[in-house]
Tab-separated table of C-alpha atoms in Angstrom:
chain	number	residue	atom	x	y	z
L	1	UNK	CA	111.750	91.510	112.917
L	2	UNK	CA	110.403	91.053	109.370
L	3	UNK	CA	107.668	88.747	109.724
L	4	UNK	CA	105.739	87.651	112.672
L	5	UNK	CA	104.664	84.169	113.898
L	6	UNK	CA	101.091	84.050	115.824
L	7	UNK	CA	99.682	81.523	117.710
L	8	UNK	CA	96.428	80.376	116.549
L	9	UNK	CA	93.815	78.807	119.590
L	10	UNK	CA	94.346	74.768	119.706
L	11	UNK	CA	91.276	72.664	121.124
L	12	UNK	CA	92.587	70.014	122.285
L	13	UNK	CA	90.064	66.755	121.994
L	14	UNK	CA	90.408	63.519	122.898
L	15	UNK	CA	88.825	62.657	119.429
L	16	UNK	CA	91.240	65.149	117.634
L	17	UNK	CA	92.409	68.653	118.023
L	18	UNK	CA	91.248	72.026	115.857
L	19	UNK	CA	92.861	75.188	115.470
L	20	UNK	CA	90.840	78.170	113.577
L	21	UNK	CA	92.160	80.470	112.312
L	22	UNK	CA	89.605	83.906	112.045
L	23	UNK	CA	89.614	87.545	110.170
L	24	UNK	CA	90.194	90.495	112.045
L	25	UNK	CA	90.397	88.107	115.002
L	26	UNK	CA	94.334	86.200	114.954
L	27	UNK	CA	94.600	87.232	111.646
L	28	UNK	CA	94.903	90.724	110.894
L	29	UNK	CA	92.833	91.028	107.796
L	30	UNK	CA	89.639	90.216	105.909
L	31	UNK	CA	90.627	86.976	104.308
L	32	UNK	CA	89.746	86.986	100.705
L	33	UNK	CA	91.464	84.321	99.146
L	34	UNK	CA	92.939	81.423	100.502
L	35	UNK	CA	95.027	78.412	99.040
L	36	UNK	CA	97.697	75.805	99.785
L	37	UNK	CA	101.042	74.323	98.257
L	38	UNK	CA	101.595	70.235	98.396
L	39	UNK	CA	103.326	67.549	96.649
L	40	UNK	CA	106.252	70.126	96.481
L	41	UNK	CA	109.440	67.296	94.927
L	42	UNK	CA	112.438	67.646	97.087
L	43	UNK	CA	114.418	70.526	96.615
L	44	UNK	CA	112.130	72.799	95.075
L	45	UNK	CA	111.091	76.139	96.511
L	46	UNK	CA	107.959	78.135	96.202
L	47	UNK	CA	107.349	82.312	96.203
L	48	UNK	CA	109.915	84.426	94.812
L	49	UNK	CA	108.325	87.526	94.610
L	50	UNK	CA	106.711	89.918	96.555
L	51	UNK	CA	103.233	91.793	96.979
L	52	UNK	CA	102.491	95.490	96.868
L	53	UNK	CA	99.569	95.467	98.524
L	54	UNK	CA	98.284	92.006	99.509
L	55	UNK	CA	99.405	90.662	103.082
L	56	UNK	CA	99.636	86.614	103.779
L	57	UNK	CA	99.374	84.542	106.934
L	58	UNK	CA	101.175	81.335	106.046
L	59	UNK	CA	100.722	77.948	107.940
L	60	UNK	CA	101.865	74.393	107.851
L	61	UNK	CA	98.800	72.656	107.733
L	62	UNK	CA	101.037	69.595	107.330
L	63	UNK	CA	104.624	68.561	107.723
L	64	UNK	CA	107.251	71.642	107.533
L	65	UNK	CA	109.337	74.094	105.468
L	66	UNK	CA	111.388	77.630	106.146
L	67	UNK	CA	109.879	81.003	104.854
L	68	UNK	CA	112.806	82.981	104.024
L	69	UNK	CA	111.781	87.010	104.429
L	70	UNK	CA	113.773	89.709	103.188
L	71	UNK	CA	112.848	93.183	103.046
L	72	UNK	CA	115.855	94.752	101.586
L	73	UNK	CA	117.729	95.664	104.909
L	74	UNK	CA	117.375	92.511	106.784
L	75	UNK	CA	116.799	89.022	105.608
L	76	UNK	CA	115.336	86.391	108.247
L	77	UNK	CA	114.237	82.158	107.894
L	78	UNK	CA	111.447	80.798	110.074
L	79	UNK	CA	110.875	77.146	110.210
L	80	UNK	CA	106.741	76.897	110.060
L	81	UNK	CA	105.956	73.030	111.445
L	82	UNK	CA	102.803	73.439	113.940
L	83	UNK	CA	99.401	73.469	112.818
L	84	UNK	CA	98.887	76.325	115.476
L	85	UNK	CA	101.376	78.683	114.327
L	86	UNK	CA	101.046	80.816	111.495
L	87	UNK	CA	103.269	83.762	110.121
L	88	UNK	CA	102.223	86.556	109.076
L	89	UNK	CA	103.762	88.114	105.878
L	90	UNK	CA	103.262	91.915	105.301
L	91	UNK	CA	103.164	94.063	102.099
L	92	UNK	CA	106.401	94.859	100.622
L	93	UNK	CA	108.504	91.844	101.577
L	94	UNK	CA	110.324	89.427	99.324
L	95	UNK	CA	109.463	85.555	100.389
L	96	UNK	CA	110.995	82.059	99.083
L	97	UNK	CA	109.441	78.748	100.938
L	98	UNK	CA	111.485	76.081	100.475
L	99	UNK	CA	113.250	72.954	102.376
L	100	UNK	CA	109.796	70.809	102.215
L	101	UNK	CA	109.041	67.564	104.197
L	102	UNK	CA	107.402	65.022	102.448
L	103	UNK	CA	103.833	65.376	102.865
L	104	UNK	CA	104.512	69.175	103.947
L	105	UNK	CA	100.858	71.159	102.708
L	106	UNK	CA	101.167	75.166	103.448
L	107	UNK	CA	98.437	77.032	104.165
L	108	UNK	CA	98.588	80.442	102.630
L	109	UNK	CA	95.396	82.946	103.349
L	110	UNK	CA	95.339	86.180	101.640
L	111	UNK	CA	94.033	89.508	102.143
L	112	UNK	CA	93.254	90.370	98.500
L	113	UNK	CA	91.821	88.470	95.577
L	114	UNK	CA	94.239	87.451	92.532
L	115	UNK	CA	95.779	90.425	90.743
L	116	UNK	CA	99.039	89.800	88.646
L	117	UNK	CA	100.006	93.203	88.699
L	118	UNK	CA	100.705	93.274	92.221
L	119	UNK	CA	103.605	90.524	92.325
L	120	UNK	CA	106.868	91.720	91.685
L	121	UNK	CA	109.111	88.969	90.127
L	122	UNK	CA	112.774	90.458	89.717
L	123	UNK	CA	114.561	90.810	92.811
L	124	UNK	CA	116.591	93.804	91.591
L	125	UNK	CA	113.025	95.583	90.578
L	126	UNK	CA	111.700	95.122	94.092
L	127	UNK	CA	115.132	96.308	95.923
L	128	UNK	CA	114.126	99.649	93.497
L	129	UNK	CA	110.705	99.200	95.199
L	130	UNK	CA	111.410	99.517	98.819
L	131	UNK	CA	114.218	101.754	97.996
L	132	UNK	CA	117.296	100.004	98.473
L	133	UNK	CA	120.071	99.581	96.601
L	134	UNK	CA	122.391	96.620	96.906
């Protein structure tokens, strides 16, 4: 298995339910950044890259979409569409979100701060990365 959904607690309240989501706790990292994707127009997709070092825990705070993971062996989709559930994304792993609801927002925290030098863009550069050749 490439990535790896986790269920978040849900309070469930008359008056409205919350789910938290903590460091070191569910999550298995010291959140440093965090941001989320919306208004994504229909048949657009999001990611296409990977990260060398940072590690992601993605969640549909709204609405739904697949995460498509691929570590160059094995390729797998997860639909993410529960406010709950979140997937967690390791280092090293190519990812492409894409097949949006309207109204989908996705949740993305982050276990590093912004560097560009830690994306890798080309697909063929990071099969080089994880050392395979296709």
């Amino acid at each position: 298995m490439i990535g790896r959904l986790i269920e978040l607690p849900r309070i469930t309240d008359p008056r409205g339910n919350l789910t938290v989501a903590e460091a070191q706790q569910r999550v298995p990292f010291h959140i440093r950044r965090a941001y989320w994707v919306y208004d994504v127009p229909g048949g657009e997709s999001r990611g296409g890259h990977a990260h060398k070092r940072l590690r992601q825990f993605v969640v549909a705070l709204s609405g739904s979409f697949h995460v498509t993971l691929d570590n160059g062996h094995q390729r797998e989709t997860f639909l993410l569409n529960h406010p709950w559930q979140g997937l967690l994304i390791e280092t090293g792993t190519w990812r492409t979100l894409d097949d949006f609801s309207s109204g989908a927002v996705c949740l993305v925290l982050a276990s590093e701060h912004y560097d560009q030098d830690d994306y890798i863009y080309d697909y063929n550069e990071f099969l080089k990365y994880v050392g395979c050749s296709k």
